[in-house]
XYZ file of C-alpha atoms in Angstrom:
224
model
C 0.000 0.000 0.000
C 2.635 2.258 1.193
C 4.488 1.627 -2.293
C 1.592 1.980 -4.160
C 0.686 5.505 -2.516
C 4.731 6.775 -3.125
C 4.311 5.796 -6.813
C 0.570 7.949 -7.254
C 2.294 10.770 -5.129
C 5.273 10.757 -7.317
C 3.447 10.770 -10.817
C 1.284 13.424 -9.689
C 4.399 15.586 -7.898
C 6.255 15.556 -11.812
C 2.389 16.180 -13.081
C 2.293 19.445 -11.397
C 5.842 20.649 -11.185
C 6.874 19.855 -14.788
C 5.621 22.216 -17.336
C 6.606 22.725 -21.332
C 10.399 20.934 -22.018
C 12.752 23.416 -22.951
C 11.325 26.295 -20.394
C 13.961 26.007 -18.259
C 17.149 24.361 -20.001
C 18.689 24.134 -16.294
C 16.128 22.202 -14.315
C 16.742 18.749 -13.092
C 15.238 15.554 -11.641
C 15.991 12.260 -10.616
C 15.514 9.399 -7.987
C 18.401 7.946 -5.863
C 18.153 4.359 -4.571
C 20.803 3.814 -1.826
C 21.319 0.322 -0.678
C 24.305 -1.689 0.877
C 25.337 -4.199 3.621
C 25.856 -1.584 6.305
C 23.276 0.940 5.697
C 19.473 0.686 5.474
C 17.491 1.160 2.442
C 17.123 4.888 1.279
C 15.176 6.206 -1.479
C 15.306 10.203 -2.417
C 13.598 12.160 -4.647
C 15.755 15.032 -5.982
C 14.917 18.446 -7.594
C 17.706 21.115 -8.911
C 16.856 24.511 -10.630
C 20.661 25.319 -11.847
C 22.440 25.625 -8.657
C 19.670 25.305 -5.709
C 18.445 21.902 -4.853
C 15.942 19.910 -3.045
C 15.967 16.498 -2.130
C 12.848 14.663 0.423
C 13.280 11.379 1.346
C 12.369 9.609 4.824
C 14.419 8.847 7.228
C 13.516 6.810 10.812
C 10.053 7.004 9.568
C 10.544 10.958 9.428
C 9.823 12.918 5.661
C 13.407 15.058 5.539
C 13.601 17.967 3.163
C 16.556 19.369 2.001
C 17.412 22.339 0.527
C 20.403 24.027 -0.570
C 20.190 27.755 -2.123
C 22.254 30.114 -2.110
C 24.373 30.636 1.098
C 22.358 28.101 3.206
C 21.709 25.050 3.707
C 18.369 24.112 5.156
C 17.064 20.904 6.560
C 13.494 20.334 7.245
C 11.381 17.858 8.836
C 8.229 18.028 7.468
C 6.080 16.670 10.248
C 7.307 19.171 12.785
C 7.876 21.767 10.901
C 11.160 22.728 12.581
C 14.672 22.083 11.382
C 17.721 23.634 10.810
C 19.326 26.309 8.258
C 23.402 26.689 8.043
C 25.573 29.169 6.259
C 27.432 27.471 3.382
C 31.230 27.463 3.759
C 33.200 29.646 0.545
C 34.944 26.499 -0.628
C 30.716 25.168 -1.335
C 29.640 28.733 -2.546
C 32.689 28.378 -5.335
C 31.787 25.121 -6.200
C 28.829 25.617 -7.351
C 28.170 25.586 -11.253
C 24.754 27.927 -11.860
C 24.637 25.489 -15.883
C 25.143 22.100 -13.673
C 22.764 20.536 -11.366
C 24.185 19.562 -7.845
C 23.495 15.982 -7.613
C 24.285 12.900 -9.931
C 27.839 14.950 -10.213
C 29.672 11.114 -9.022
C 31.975 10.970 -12.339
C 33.210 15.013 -12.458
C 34.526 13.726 -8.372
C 35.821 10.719 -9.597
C 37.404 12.336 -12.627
C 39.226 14.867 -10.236
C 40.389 12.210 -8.182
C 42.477 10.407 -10.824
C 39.579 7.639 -12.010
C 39.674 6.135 -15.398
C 37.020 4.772 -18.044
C 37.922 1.065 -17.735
C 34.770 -0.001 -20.436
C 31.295 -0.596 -21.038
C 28.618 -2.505 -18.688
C 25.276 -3.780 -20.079
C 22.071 -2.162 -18.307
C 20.212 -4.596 -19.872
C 17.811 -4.358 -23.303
C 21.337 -4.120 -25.626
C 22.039 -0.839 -24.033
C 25.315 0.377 -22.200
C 26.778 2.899 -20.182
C 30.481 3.939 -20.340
C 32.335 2.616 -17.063
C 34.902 4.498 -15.030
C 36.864 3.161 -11.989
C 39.260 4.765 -8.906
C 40.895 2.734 -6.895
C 42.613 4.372 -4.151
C 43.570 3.388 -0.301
C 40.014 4.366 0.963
C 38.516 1.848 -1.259
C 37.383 1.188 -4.850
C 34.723 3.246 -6.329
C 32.849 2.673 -10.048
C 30.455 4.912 -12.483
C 28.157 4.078 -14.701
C 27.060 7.079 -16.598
C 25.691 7.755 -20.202
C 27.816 8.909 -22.934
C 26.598 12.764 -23.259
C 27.636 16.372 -22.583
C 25.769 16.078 -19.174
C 26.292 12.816 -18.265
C 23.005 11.006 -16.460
C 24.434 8.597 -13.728
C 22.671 5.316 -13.715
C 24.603 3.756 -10.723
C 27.671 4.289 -8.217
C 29.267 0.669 -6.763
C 31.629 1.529 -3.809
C 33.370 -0.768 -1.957
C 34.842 1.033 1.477
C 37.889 -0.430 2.649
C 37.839 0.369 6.658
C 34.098 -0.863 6.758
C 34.667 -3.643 4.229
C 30.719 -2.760 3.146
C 29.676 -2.592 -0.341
C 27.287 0.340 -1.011
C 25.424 0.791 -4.273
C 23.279 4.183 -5.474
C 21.107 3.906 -8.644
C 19.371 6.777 -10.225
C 16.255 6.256 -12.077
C 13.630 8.372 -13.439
C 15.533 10.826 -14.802
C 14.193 14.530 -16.144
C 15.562 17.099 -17.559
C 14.409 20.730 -19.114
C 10.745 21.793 -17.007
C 9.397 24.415 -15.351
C 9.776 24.900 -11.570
C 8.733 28.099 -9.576
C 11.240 29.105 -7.334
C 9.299 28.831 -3.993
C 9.684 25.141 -4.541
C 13.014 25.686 -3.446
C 12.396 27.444 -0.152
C 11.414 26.223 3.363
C 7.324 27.098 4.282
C 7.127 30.726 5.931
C 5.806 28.844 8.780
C 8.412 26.181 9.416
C 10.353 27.177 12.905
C 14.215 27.033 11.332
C 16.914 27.598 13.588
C 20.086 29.399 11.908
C 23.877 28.907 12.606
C 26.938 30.115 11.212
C 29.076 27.509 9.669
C 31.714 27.640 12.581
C 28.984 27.509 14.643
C 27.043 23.995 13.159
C 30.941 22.574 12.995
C 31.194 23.251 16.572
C 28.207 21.865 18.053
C 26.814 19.211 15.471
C 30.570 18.160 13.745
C 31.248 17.867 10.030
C 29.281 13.890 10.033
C 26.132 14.995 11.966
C 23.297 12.738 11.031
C 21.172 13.608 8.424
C 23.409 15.602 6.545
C 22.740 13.892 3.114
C 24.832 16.493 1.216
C 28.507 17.330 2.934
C 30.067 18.577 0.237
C 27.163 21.289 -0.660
C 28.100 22.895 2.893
C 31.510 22.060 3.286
C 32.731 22.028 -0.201
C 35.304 19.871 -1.625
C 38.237 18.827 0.379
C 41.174 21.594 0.462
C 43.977 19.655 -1.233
């Protein structure tokens, strides 16, 4: 039942928020399926209007929004109301790229850190996607993408050393070019958000606080 009512809810959610392709060439969608030996089952529906995103999924039982515009970075649960709302660190505010999206970005990281296309994989029905590979001393990590300007990701296979876990994220569903207002990308007037400086969140919560599905968004890549 609870399947069935996520499926209507979805179809109707791209009804409403996609309008005529081509309106807005920098609009995104797509849905991530995380699974893996150490970590439970996650599924996340994400949204990105050139840089800003928005991601809801559920979490403990508990529907999390996301959303990252701008200089902050706002998490929401819906049920409450309340959440949270942290100033992005420079190193995030320069990373962002206004013609990307800010998800499904798994072979431009991979790419910086050294990985290589290694081959093809079948998806099944005679197609393929173009395979890349890192191997490093955290682990092993592999892409699947298509073969376009603007890549679509179809799945991420990581395999962490320390934990000795393999961890898999597939995206499906994947849109591109529709209309979104740009409200959808804000938290409800009403919603009771705390704010914090960046040195202040660091301080109290720590860089891995839980629930932070997007570290590099607010910390920004890793100073080499």
């Amino acid at each position: 039942m609870h399947g069935r009512k996520r499926g209507s809810w979805l179809a109707a959610a791209v009804a409403l928020w996609c309008g005529a392709a081509g309106a807005q060439a920098e609009t995104w969608y797509a849905q991530r399926i995380s699974s893996g030996e150490c970590v439970p089952l996650r599924i996340e529906d994400l949204w990105s209007r050139g840089a800003w995103l928005r991601a809801e999924t559920v979490i403990g039982g508990r529907p999390i929004v996301t959303i990252v515009r701008g200089d902050r970075y706002t998490t929401l649960d819906r049920l409450s109301g309340s959440g949270v709302s942290v100033k992005r660190h420079p190193n995030a505010l320069a990373a962002d790229e206004p013609k990307g999206r800010p998800f499904g970005n798994e072979l431009r990281e991979l790419q910086r850190a050294g990985g290589e296309r290694v081959g093809e994989e079948e998806l099944g029905g005679g197609a393929k996607c173009a395979l890349w590979r890192l191997t490093s001393n955290e682990g092993r990590t592999e892409v699947c993408t298509s073969q376009e300007d603007s890549p679509r990701i179809f799945f991420v296979r990581r395999w962490d050393r320390a934990s000795n876990c393999n961890l898999q994220w597939r995206y499906v569903q994947w849109l591109q070019d529709f209309e979104v207002k740009g409200n959808f990308f804000a938290a409800p007037a009403k919603a009771k958000i705390e704010n914090y400086s960046y040195e202040d969140y660091v301080q109290s919560l720590g860089q891995s606080a839980a629930g932070l599905a997007f570290p590099l968004l607010l910390h920004g890549p890793r100073e080499e």
